[in-house]
């Protein structure tokens, strides 16, 4: 049975996600996660993103329309940044360093001008699932909810995408995302792995076998989709 705390979120999802994730919402770990989040908020802690946006990635990108997945670690942990879409910030919010590096790679890869904002909603609405492995975080504490139980749920999301017959490009950036590759068993998909787009990873790129800069994830994803008879992503922002 689904915990009452999750019932509104489940009801707000597209039907294809409700059918695929109903059992995941009913997992015992989701009961414990609901209790954890309620206790954290009751203690006065700021949790991001705001509660109505926790499952925004699933609402923007129905399972039946997923053509690519960009997997992040957890939401931004500063006020006003997190919007429930991995790597994305609302228009008007300062663009975080990792996202600036994503913009640079987009320009180098596809010849597109770097946008003056960090909102990636346009990608999500085209079928790019912007998923984090943990869907919440405490203010100022990156990774603080990594062990709260979210991984069991987001692994179920990845398995649901993997199980679909439609070919999907998975963009796995950084060690945390690349660990999820073992969940993706469908041979019809394409896994595009590289280092994380963070400045820290960029500083170590000379010693890396798979740096983010120059990895051309956007054009490679589209080449794969076209080869599989699927419409490419319009990466313009």
PDB file of C-alpha atoms in Angstrom:
ATOM      1  CA  UNK A   1       0.000   0.000   0.000  1.00  0.00           C
ATOM      2  CA  UNK A   2       1.271   3.468  -0.898  1.00  0.00           C
ATOM      3  CA  UNK A   3       2.113   5.739   2.041  1.00  0.00           C
ATOM      4  CA  UNK A   4      -0.422   8.620   2.279  1.00  0.00           C
ATOM      5  CA  UNK A   5       2.421  11.118   1.841  1.00  0.00           C
ATOM      6  CA  UNK A   6       3.056   9.833  -1.686  1.00  0.00           C
ATOM      7  CA  UNK A   7      -0.536   9.504  -2.868  1.00  0.00           C
ATOM      8  CA  UNK A   8      -0.845  13.070  -4.260  1.00  0.00           C
ATOM      9  CA  UNK A   9       2.500  12.769  -6.053  1.00  0.00           C
ATOM     10  CA  UNK A  10       1.561   9.424  -7.589  1.00  0.00           C
ATOM     11  CA  UNK A  11      -1.835  10.735  -8.675  1.00  0.00           C
ATOM     12  CA  UNK A  12      -0.197  13.727 -10.410  1.00  0.00           C
ATOM     13  CA  UNK A  13       2.074  11.579 -12.601  1.00  0.00           C
ATOM     14  CA  UNK A  14       1.241  10.649 -16.207  1.00  0.00           C
ATOM     15  CA  UNK A  15      -0.627   7.362 -16.398  1.00  0.00           C
ATOM     16  CA  UNK A  16       2.334   5.549 -17.954  1.00  0.00           C
ATOM     17  CA  UNK A  17       4.496   6.395 -14.921  1.00  0.00           C
ATOM     18  CA  UNK A  18       1.702   5.491 -12.484  1.00  0.00           C
ATOM     19  CA  UNK A  19       1.405   2.056 -14.059  1.00  0.00           C
ATOM     20  CA  UNK A  20       5.159   1.476 -14.054  1.00  0.00           C
ATOM     21  CA  UNK A  21       5.957   2.924 -10.621  1.00  0.00           C
ATOM     22  CA  UNK A  22       2.942   2.002  -8.523  1.00  0.00           C
ATOM     23  CA  UNK A  23       4.821  -0.945  -6.965  1.00  0.00           C
ATOM     24  CA  UNK A  24       7.877   1.257  -6.361  1.00  0.00           C
ATOM     25  CA  UNK A  25       5.828   3.808  -4.418  1.00  0.00           C
ATOM     26  CA  UNK A  26       4.526   0.939  -2.267  1.00  0.00           C
ATOM     27  CA  UNK A  27       7.985  -0.344  -1.319  1.00  0.00           C
ATOM     28  CA  UNK A  28       8.722  -0.339   2.450  1.00  0.00           C
ATOM     29  CA  UNK A  29      11.696   1.946   1.871  1.00  0.00           C
ATOM     30  CA  UNK A  30       9.286   4.604   0.583  1.00  0.00           C
ATOM     31  CA  UNK A  31       7.392   4.458   3.897  1.00  0.00           C
ATOM     32  CA  UNK A  32      10.672   5.066   5.714  1.00  0.00           C
ATOM     33  CA  UNK A  33      11.597   7.842   3.284  1.00  0.00           C
ATOM     34  CA  UNK A  34       8.256   9.592   3.831  1.00  0.00           C
ATOM     35  CA  UNK A  35       8.752   9.450   7.598  1.00  0.00           C
ATOM     36  CA  UNK A  36      12.319  10.767   7.235  1.00  0.00           C
ATOM     37  CA  UNK A  37      11.264  13.747   5.118  1.00  0.00           C
ATOM     38  CA  UNK A  38       8.357  14.579   7.417  1.00  0.00           C
ATOM     39  CA  UNK A  39      10.686  14.548  10.420  1.00  0.00           C
ATOM     40  CA  UNK A  40      13.287  16.701   8.651  1.00  0.00           C
ATOM     41  CA  UNK A  41      10.709  19.319   7.687  1.00  0.00           C
ATOM     42  CA  UNK A  42       9.152  19.227  11.167  1.00  0.00           C
ATOM     43  CA  UNK A  43      12.603  19.942  12.609  1.00  0.00           C
ATOM     44  CA  UNK A  44      12.701  23.142  10.580  1.00  0.00           C
ATOM     45  CA  UNK A  45      15.214  22.011   8.002  1.00  0.00           C
ATOM     46  CA  UNK A  46      14.956  23.443   4.496  1.00  0.00           C
ATOM     47  CA  UNK A  47      14.561  20.633   1.963  1.00  0.00           C
ATOM     48  CA  UNK A  48      15.004  21.167  -1.768  1.00  0.00           C
ATOM     49  CA  UNK A  49      13.372  21.184  -4.187  1.00  0.00           C
ATOM     50  CA  UNK A  50      10.060  22.433  -2.795  1.00  0.00           C
ATOM     51  CA  UNK A  51       7.706  19.543  -2.186  1.00  0.00           C
ATOM     52  CA  UNK A  52       5.528  20.138  -5.307  1.00  0.00           C
ATOM     53  CA  UNK A  53       8.631  19.846  -7.530  1.00  0.00           C
ATOM     54  CA  UNK A  54      10.167  16.651  -6.134  1.00  0.00           C
ATOM     55  CA  UNK A  55       8.803  14.518  -8.990  1.00  0.00           C
ATOM     56  CA  UNK A  56       8.948  17.232 -11.665  1.00  0.00           C
ATOM     57  CA  UNK A  57      11.191  15.146 -13.932  1.00  0.00           C
ATOM     58  CA  UNK A  58       8.532  12.436 -14.197  1.00  0.00           C
ATOM     59  CA  UNK A  59       5.735  14.924 -14.773  1.00  0.00           C
ATOM     60  CA  UNK A  60       7.581  16.754 -17.557  1.00  0.00           C
ATOM     61  CA  UNK A  61       8.728  13.586 -19.340  1.00  0.00           C
ATOM     62  CA  UNK A  62       6.178  10.749 -19.518  1.00  0.00           C
ATOM     63  CA  UNK A  63       7.684   7.266 -19.698  1.00  0.00           C
ATOM     64  CA  UNK A  64       6.134   6.689 -23.117  1.00  0.00           C
ATOM     65  CA  UNK A  65       8.052   9.683 -24.523  1.00  0.00           C
ATOM     66  CA  UNK A  66      11.519   9.137 -23.039  1.00  0.00           C
ATOM     67  CA  UNK A  67      14.202   9.201 -25.733  1.00  0.00           C
ATOM     68  CA  UNK A  68      17.211  10.198 -23.590  1.00  0.00           C
ATOM     69  CA  UNK A  69      18.126  10.234 -19.896  1.00  0.00           C
ATOM     70  CA  UNK A  70      20.573  12.633 -18.230  1.00  0.00           C
ATOM     71  CA  UNK A  71      21.331  11.280 -14.784  1.00  0.00           C
ATOM     72  CA  UNK A  72      22.510  13.547 -11.965  1.00  0.00           C
ATOM     73  CA  UNK A  73      23.339  12.866  -8.328  1.00  0.00           C
ATOM     74  CA  UNK A  74      21.055  15.054  -6.208  1.00  0.00           C
ATOM     75  CA  UNK A  75      19.327  18.453  -6.440  1.00  0.00           C
ATOM     76  CA  UNK A  76      21.126  21.753  -6.030  1.00  0.00           C
ATOM     77  CA  UNK A  77      21.231  22.611  -2.346  1.00  0.00           C
ATOM     78  CA  UNK A  78      21.038  26.429  -2.348  1.00  0.00           C
ATOM     79  CA  UNK A  79      17.817  28.472  -2.109  1.00  0.00           C
ATOM     80  CA  UNK A  80      16.002  29.018  -5.384  1.00  0.00           C
ATOM     81  CA  UNK A  81      18.102  26.605  -7.443  1.00  0.00           C
ATOM     82  CA  UNK A  82      16.476  23.153  -7.389  1.00  0.00           C
ATOM     83  CA  UNK A  83      13.495  22.641  -9.666  1.00  0.00           C
ATOM     84  CA  UNK A  84      13.240  18.849  -9.793  1.00  0.00           C
ATOM     85  CA  UNK A  85      15.172  18.491 -13.072  1.00  0.00           C
ATOM     86  CA  UNK A  86      18.793  17.352 -12.953  1.00  0.00           C
ATOM     87  CA  UNK A  87      21.328  20.133 -13.629  1.00  0.00           C
ATOM     88  CA  UNK A  88      18.541  22.679 -14.283  1.00  0.00           C
ATOM     89  CA  UNK A  89      17.885  25.978 -12.480  1.00  0.00           C
ATOM     90  CA  UNK A  90      15.019  28.435 -13.047  1.00  0.00           C
ATOM     91  CA  UNK A  91      15.427  31.347 -15.425  1.00  0.00           C
ATOM     92  CA  UNK A  92      16.989  34.267 -13.568  1.00  0.00           C
ATOM     93  CA  UNK A  93      19.021  32.084 -11.200  1.00  0.00           C
ATOM     94  CA  UNK A  94      22.798  32.199 -11.569  1.00  0.00           C
ATOM     95  CA  UNK A  95      24.025  29.303 -13.708  1.00  0.00           C
ATOM     96  CA  UNK A  96      25.984  26.785 -11.572  1.00  0.00           C
ATOM     97  CA  UNK A  97      29.526  25.843 -12.669  1.00  0.00           C
ATOM     98  CA  UNK A  98      28.637  22.298 -13.799  1.00  0.00           C
ATOM     99  CA  UNK A  99      25.835  23.617 -15.970  1.00  0.00           C
ATOM    100  CA  UNK A 100      28.167  26.214 -17.495  1.00  0.00           C
ATOM    101  CA  UNK A 101      30.423  23.357 -18.533  1.00  0.00           C
ATOM    102  CA  UNK A 102      27.411  21.562 -20.021  1.00  0.00           C
ATOM    103  CA  UNK A 103      26.628  24.715 -21.994  1.00  0.00           C
ATOM    104  CA  UNK A 104      30.239  24.879 -23.243  1.00  0.00           C
ATOM    105  CA  UNK A 105      30.154  21.279 -24.395  1.00  0.00           C
ATOM    106  CA  UNK A 106      26.803  21.869 -26.082  1.00  0.00           C
ATOM    107  CA  UNK A 107      28.295  24.802 -28.007  1.00  0.00           C
ATOM    108  CA  UNK A 108      31.425  22.838 -28.976  1.00  0.00           C
ATOM    109  CA  UNK A 109      29.482  19.699 -29.886  1.00  0.00           C
ATOM    110  CA  UNK A 110      26.494  21.136 -31.736  1.00  0.00           C
ATOM    111  CA  UNK A 111      27.557  24.680 -32.592  1.00  0.00           C
ATOM    112  CA  UNK A 112      24.730  26.101 -30.534  1.00  0.00           C
ATOM    113  CA  UNK A 113      25.139  29.397 -28.699  1.00  0.00           C
ATOM    114  CA  UNK A 114      25.430  29.102 -24.938  1.00  0.00           C
ATOM    115  CA  UNK A 115      22.136  30.280 -23.424  1.00  0.00           C
ATOM    116  CA  UNK A 116      21.956  33.093 -20.882  1.00  0.00           C
ATOM    117  CA  UNK A 117      19.880  30.960 -18.503  1.00  0.00           C
ATOM    118  CA  UNK A 118      20.076  27.536 -16.876  1.00  0.00           C
ATOM    119  CA  UNK A 119      16.534  26.234 -17.381  1.00  0.00           C
ATOM    120  CA  UNK A 120      16.471  22.849 -19.123  1.00  0.00           C
ATOM    121  CA  UNK A 121      12.697  22.424 -19.197  1.00  0.00           C
ATOM    122  CA  UNK A 122      12.735  22.529 -22.993  1.00  0.00           C
ATOM    123  CA  UNK A 123      14.792  19.343 -23.026  1.00  0.00           C
ATOM    124  CA  UNK A 124      12.504  17.639 -20.521  1.00  0.00           C
ATOM    125  CA  UNK A 125       9.412  18.485 -22.551  1.00  0.00           C
ATOM    126  CA  UNK A 126      10.992  16.852 -25.625  1.00  0.00           C
ATOM    127  CA  UNK A 127      11.600  13.518 -23.931  1.00  0.00           C
ATOM    128  CA  UNK A 128      14.891  14.011 -22.080  1.00  0.00           C
ATOM    129  CA  UNK A 129      14.376  12.596 -18.594  1.00  0.00           C
ATOM    130  CA  UNK A 130      16.393  14.850 -16.263  1.00  0.00           C
ATOM    131  CA  UNK A 131      16.632  12.508 -13.295  1.00  0.00           C
ATOM    132  CA  UNK A 132      18.667  12.679 -10.093  1.00  0.00           C
ATOM    133  CA  UNK A 133      19.478   9.500  -8.175  1.00  0.00           C
ATOM    134  CA  UNK A 134      18.278  11.252  -4.978  1.00  0.00           C
ATOM    135  CA  UNK A 135      15.281  13.530  -5.402  1.00  0.00           C
ATOM    136  CA  UNK A 136      15.743  15.705  -2.297  1.00  0.00           C
ATOM    137  CA  UNK A 137      18.568  17.334  -0.366  1.00  0.00           C
ATOM    138  CA  UNK A 138      18.992  19.429   2.780  1.00  0.00           C
ATOM    139  CA  UNK A 139      19.960  23.045   2.311  1.00  0.00           C
ATOM    140  CA  UNK A 140      23.724  23.513   2.151  1.00  0.00           C
ATOM    141  CA  UNK A 141      24.496  19.793   2.415  1.00  0.00           C
ATOM    142  CA  UNK A 142      25.184  18.151  -0.913  1.00  0.00           C
ATOM    143  CA  UNK A 143      24.518  14.420  -0.824  1.00  0.00           C
ATOM    144  CA  UNK A 144      22.708  14.638   2.506  1.00  0.00           C
ATOM    145  CA  UNK A 145      19.783  12.455   1.331  1.00  0.00           C
ATOM    146  CA  UNK A 146      21.879  10.006  -0.699  1.00  0.00           C
ATOM    147  CA  UNK A 147      21.264   7.276   1.900  1.00  0.00           C
ATOM    148  CA  UNK A 148      17.687   8.221   2.742  1.00  0.00           C
ATOM    149  CA  UNK A 149      16.145   5.614   0.440  1.00  0.00           C
ATOM    150  CA  UNK A 150      15.761   7.444  -2.850  1.00  0.00           C
ATOM    151  CA  UNK A 151      18.098   5.137  -4.757  1.00  0.00           C
ATOM    152  CA  UNK A 152      15.681   2.237  -4.526  1.00  0.00           C
ATOM    153  CA  UNK A 153      12.990   4.382  -6.115  1.00  0.00           C
ATOM    154  CA  UNK A 154      15.103   6.028  -8.821  1.00  0.00           C
ATOM    155  CA  UNK A 155      16.608   2.654  -9.698  1.00  0.00           C
ATOM    156  CA  UNK A 156      13.029   1.536 -10.342  1.00  0.00           C
ATOM    157  CA  UNK A 157      12.599   4.533 -12.657  1.00  0.00           C
ATOM    158  CA  UNK A 158      15.717   3.544 -14.615  1.00  0.00           C
ATOM    159  CA  UNK A 159      14.579  -0.062 -14.832  1.00  0.00           C
ATOM    160  CA  UNK A 160      11.197   1.095 -16.172  1.00  0.00           C
ATOM    161  CA  UNK A 161      12.933   3.050 -18.940  1.00  0.00           C
ATOM    162  CA  UNK A 162      15.275   0.128 -19.640  1.00  0.00           C
ATOM    163  CA  UNK A 163      12.320  -2.248 -20.004  1.00  0.00           C
ATOM    164  CA  UNK A 164      10.620  -0.231 -22.732  1.00  0.00           C
ATOM    165  CA  UNK A 165      11.019  -1.404 -26.333  1.00  0.00           C
ATOM    166  CA  UNK A 166      11.960   2.075 -27.601  1.00  0.00           C
ATOM    167  CA  UNK A 167      15.739   2.697 -27.856  1.00  0.00           C
ATOM    168  CA  UNK A 168      16.999   5.314 -25.390  1.00  0.00           C
ATOM    169  CA  UNK A 169      20.305   7.177 -25.048  1.00  0.00           C
ATOM    170  CA  UNK A 170      21.534   7.251 -21.441  1.00  0.00           C
ATOM    171  CA  UNK A 171      23.960  10.100 -20.691  1.00  0.00           C
ATOM    172  CA  UNK A 172      25.852   9.011 -17.576  1.00  0.00           C
ATOM    173  CA  UNK A 173      28.175  11.736 -16.303  1.00  0.00           C
ATOM    174  CA  UNK A 174      30.457  11.013 -13.362  1.00  0.00           C
ATOM    175  CA  UNK A 175      31.112   7.983 -11.212  1.00  0.00           C
ATOM    176  CA  UNK A 176      27.834   8.202  -9.317  1.00  0.00           C
ATOM    177  CA  UNK A 177      25.761   8.073 -12.520  1.00  0.00           C
ATOM    178  CA  UNK A 178      27.986   5.491 -14.161  1.00  0.00           C
ATOM    179  CA  UNK A 179      27.373   3.093 -11.286  1.00  0.00           C
ATOM    180  CA  UNK A 180      23.770   2.843 -12.507  1.00  0.00           C
ATOM    181  CA  UNK A 181      24.902   1.388 -15.838  1.00  0.00           C
ATOM    182  CA  UNK A 182      24.636  -2.098 -14.320  1.00  0.00           C
ATOM    183  CA  UNK A 183      20.859  -1.606 -14.086  1.00  0.00           C
ATOM    184  CA  UNK A 184      20.543  -1.032 -17.829  1.00  0.00           C
ATOM    185  CA  UNK A 185      20.399  -4.411 -19.477  1.00  0.00           C
ATOM    186  CA  UNK A 186      18.542  -3.633 -22.687  1.00  0.00           C
ATOM    187  CA  UNK A 187      20.894  -4.120 -25.654  1.00  0.00           C
ATOM    188  CA  UNK A 188      18.774  -1.779 -27.771  1.00  0.00           C
ATOM    189  CA  UNK A 189      19.891   1.255 -25.732  1.00  0.00           C
ATOM    190  CA  UNK A 190      23.071   3.350 -25.934  1.00  0.00           C
ATOM    191  CA  UNK A 191      25.111   4.287 -22.860  1.00  0.00           C
ATOM    192  CA  UNK A 192      27.222   7.424 -23.253  1.00  0.00           C
ATOM    193  CA  UNK A 193      29.540   7.637 -20.251  1.00  0.00           C
ATOM    194  CA  UNK A 194      32.057  10.304 -19.255  1.00  0.00           C
ATOM    195  CA  UNK A 195      33.383  12.205 -16.282  1.00  0.00           C
ATOM    196  CA  UNK A 196      31.107  14.644 -14.465  1.00  0.00           C
ATOM    197  CA  UNK A 197      30.834  18.165 -15.925  1.00  0.00           C
ATOM    198  CA  UNK A 198      31.936  19.702 -12.613  1.00  0.00           C
ATOM    199  CA  UNK A 199      34.972  22.035 -12.463  1.00  0.00           C
ATOM    200  CA  UNK A 200      36.686  19.531 -10.148  1.00  0.00           C
ATOM    201  CA  UNK A 201      36.444  16.775 -12.742  1.00  0.00           C
ATOM    202  CA  UNK A 202      37.496  19.211 -15.474  1.00  0.00           C
ATOM    203  CA  UNK A 203      40.632  20.086 -13.498  1.00  0.00           C
ATOM    204  CA  UNK A 204      41.589  16.413 -13.516  1.00  0.00           C
ATOM    205  CA  UNK A 205      40.689  15.829 -17.169  1.00  0.00           C
ATOM    206  CA  UNK A 206      44.296  15.487 -18.313  1.00  0.00           C
ATOM    207  CA  UNK A 207      44.592  12.320 -16.238  1.00  0.00           C
ATOM    208  CA  UNK A 208      41.204  10.900 -17.230  1.00  0.00           C
ATOM    209  CA  UNK A 209      40.383   8.345 -19.889  1.00  0.00           C
ATOM    210  CA  UNK A 210      36.878   9.783 -20.334  1.00  0.00           C
ATOM    211  CA  UNK A 211      36.783  13.571 -19.800  1.00  0.00           C
ATOM    212  CA  UNK A 212      33.467  15.355 -20.190  1.00  0.00           C
ATOM    213  CA  UNK A 213      34.871  18.101 -22.414  1.00  0.00           C
ATOM    214  CA  UNK A 214      35.042  16.773 -25.942  1.00  0.00           C
ATOM    215  CA  UNK A 215      32.812  13.760 -25.231  1.00  0.00           C
ATOM    216  CA  UNK A 216      30.143  15.067 -27.660  1.00  0.00           C
ATOM    217  CA  UNK A 217      27.216  13.524 -25.763  1.00  0.00           C
ATOM    218  CA  UNK A 218      24.529  15.556 -27.501  1.00  0.00           C
ATOM    219  CA  UNK A 219      25.419  14.794 -31.121  1.00  0.00           C
ATOM    220  CA  UNK A 220      26.224  11.167 -30.269  1.00  0.00           C
ATOM    221  CA  UNK A 221      22.819  10.753 -28.616  1.00  0.00           C
ATOM    222  CA  UNK A 222      21.116  12.186 -31.692  1.00  0.00           C
ATOM    223  CA  UNK A 223      23.161  10.027 -34.062  1.00  0.00           C
ATOM    224  CA  UNK A 224      21.990   6.982 -32.113  1.00  0.00           C
ATOM    225  CA  UNK A 225      18.350   8.077 -32.074  1.00  0.00           C
ATOM    226  CA  UNK A 226      18.322   8.744 -35.810  1.00  0.00           C
ATOM    227  CA  UNK A 227      19.928   5.348 -36.491  1.00  0.00           C
ATOM    228  CA  UNK A 228      17.119   3.744 -34.485  1.00  0.00           C
ATOM    229  CA  UNK A 229      14.411   5.600 -36.390  1.00  0.00           C
ATOM    230  CA  UNK A 230      13.609   7.977 -33.530  1.00  0.00           C
ATOM    231  CA  UNK A 231      13.373  11.741 -33.737  1.00  0.00           C
ATOM    232  CA  UNK A 232      16.501  13.485 -32.432  1.00  0.00           C
ATOM    233  CA  UNK A 233      16.477  15.948 -29.559  1.00  0.00           C
ATOM    234  CA  UNK A 234      16.519  19.633 -30.439  1.00  0.00           C
ATOM    235  CA  UNK A 235      19.168  20.660 -27.921  1.00  0.00           C
ATOM    236  CA  UNK A 236      18.628  24.404 -28.389  1.00  0.00           C
ATOM    237  CA  UNK A 237      17.787  26.269 -25.189  1.00  0.00           C
TER     238      UNK A 237
END
